[in-house]
Backbone as CSV, one residue per row, in Angstrom:
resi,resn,N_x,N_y,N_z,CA_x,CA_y,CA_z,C_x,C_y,C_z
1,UNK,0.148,7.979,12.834,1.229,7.505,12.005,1.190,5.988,11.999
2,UNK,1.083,5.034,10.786,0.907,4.167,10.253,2.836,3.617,10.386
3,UNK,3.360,2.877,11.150,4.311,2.363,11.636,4.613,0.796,10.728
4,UNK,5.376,0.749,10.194,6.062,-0.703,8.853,7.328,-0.698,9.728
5,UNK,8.086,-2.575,9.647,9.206,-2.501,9.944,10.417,-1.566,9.029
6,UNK,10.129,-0.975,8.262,10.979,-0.362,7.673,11.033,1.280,7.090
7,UNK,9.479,1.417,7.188,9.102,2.974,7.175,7.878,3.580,7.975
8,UNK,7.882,5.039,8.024,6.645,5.258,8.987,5.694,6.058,7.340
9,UNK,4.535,5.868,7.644,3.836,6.425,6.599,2.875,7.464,7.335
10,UNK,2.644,8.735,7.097,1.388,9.910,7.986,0.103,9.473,6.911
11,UNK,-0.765,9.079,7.525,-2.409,8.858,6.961,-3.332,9.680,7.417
12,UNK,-4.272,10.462,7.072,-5.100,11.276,7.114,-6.071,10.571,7.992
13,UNK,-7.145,11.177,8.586,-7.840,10.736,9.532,-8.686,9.589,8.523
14,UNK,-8.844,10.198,7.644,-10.302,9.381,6.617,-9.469,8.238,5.754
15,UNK,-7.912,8.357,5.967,-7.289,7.345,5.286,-7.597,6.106,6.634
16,UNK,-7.149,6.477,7.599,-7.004,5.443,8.571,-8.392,4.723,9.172
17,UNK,-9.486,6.157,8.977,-11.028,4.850,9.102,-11.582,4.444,7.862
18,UNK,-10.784,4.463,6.589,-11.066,4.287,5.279,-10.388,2.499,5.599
19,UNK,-8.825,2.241,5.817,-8.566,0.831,5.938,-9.142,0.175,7.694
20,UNK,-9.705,1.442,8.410,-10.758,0.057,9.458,-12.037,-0.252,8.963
21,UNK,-12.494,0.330,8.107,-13.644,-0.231,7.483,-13.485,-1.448,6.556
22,UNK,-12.347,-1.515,5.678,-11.960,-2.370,4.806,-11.541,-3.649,5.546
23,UNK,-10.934,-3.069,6.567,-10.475,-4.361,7.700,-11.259,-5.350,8.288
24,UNK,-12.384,-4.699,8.706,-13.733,-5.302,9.162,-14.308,-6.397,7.895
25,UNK,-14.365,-5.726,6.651,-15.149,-6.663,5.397,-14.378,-7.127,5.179
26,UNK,-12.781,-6.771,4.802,-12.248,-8.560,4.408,-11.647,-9.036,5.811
27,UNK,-11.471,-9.252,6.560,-10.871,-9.777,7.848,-9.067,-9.650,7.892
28,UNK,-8.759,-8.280,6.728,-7.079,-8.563,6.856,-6.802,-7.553,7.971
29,UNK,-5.953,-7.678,8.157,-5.045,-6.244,9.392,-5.037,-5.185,8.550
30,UNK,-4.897,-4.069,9.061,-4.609,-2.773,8.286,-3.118,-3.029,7.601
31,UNK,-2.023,-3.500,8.191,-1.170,-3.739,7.489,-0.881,-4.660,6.016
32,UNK,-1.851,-6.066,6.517,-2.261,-6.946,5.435,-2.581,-5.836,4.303
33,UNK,-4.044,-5.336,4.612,-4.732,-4.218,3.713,-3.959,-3.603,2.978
34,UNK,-2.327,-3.067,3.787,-1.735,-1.907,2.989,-0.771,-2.723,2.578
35,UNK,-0.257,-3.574,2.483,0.436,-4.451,1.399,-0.516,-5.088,0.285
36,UNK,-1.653,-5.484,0.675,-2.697,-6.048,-0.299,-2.666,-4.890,-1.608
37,UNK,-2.972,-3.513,-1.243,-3.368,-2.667,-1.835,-1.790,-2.203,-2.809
38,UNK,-1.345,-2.191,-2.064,0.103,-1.954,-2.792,0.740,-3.040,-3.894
39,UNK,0.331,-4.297,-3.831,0.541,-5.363,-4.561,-0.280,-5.718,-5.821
40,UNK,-1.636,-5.411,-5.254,-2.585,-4.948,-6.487,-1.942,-3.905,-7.261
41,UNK,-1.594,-2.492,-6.911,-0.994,-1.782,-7.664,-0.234,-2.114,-8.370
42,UNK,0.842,-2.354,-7.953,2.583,-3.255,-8.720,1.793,-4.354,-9.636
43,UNK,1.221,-5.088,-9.708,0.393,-6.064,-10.485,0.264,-5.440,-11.583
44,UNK,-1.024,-3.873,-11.679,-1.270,-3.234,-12.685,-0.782,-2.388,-13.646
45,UNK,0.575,-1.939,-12.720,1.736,-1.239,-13.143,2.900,-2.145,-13.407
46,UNK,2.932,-3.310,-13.500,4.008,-3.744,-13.381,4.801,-3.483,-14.859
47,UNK,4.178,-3.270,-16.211,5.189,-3.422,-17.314,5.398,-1.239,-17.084
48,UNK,4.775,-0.471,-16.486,5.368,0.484,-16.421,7.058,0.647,-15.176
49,UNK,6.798,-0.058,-14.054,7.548,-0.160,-13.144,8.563,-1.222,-13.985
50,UNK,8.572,-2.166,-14.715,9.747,-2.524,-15.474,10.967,-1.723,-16.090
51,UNK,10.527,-0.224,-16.751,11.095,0.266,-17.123,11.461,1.412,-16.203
52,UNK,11.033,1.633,-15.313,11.748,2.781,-14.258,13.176,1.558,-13.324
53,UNK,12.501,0.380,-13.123,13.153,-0.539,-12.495,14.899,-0.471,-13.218
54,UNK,14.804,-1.071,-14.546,15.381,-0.815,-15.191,16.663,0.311,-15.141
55,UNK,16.013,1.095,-15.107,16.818,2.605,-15.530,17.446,2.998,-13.918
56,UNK,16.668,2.990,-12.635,17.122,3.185,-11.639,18.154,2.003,-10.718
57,UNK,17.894,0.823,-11.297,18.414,-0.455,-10.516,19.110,-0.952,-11.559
């Protein structure tokens, strides 16, 4: 279990040596990694997440 100050996330075995491999080539923390990756997302989604934003907030 993948532990955030604010949530716990369950990662699969191949998720968790999937971001130590990634960790090693770019030099971020697994946590860095899983905000990196999540921010890229929101980036690409962002004019779809406008309109859920919207409607829920």
């Amino acid at each position: 279990m993948e532990k955030t100050k604010q949530t716990s996330v369950h990662l699969e075995e191949i998720h968790i040596k999937y971001l130590s491999l990634m960790s090693l080539i770019t030099g971020l923390n697994k946590s860095q990694l899983i905000r990196d990756i999540i921010d890229n997302d929101m980036e690409q989604n962002k004019e779809i997440i406008k309109t859920y934003e919207a409607f829920l907030y």
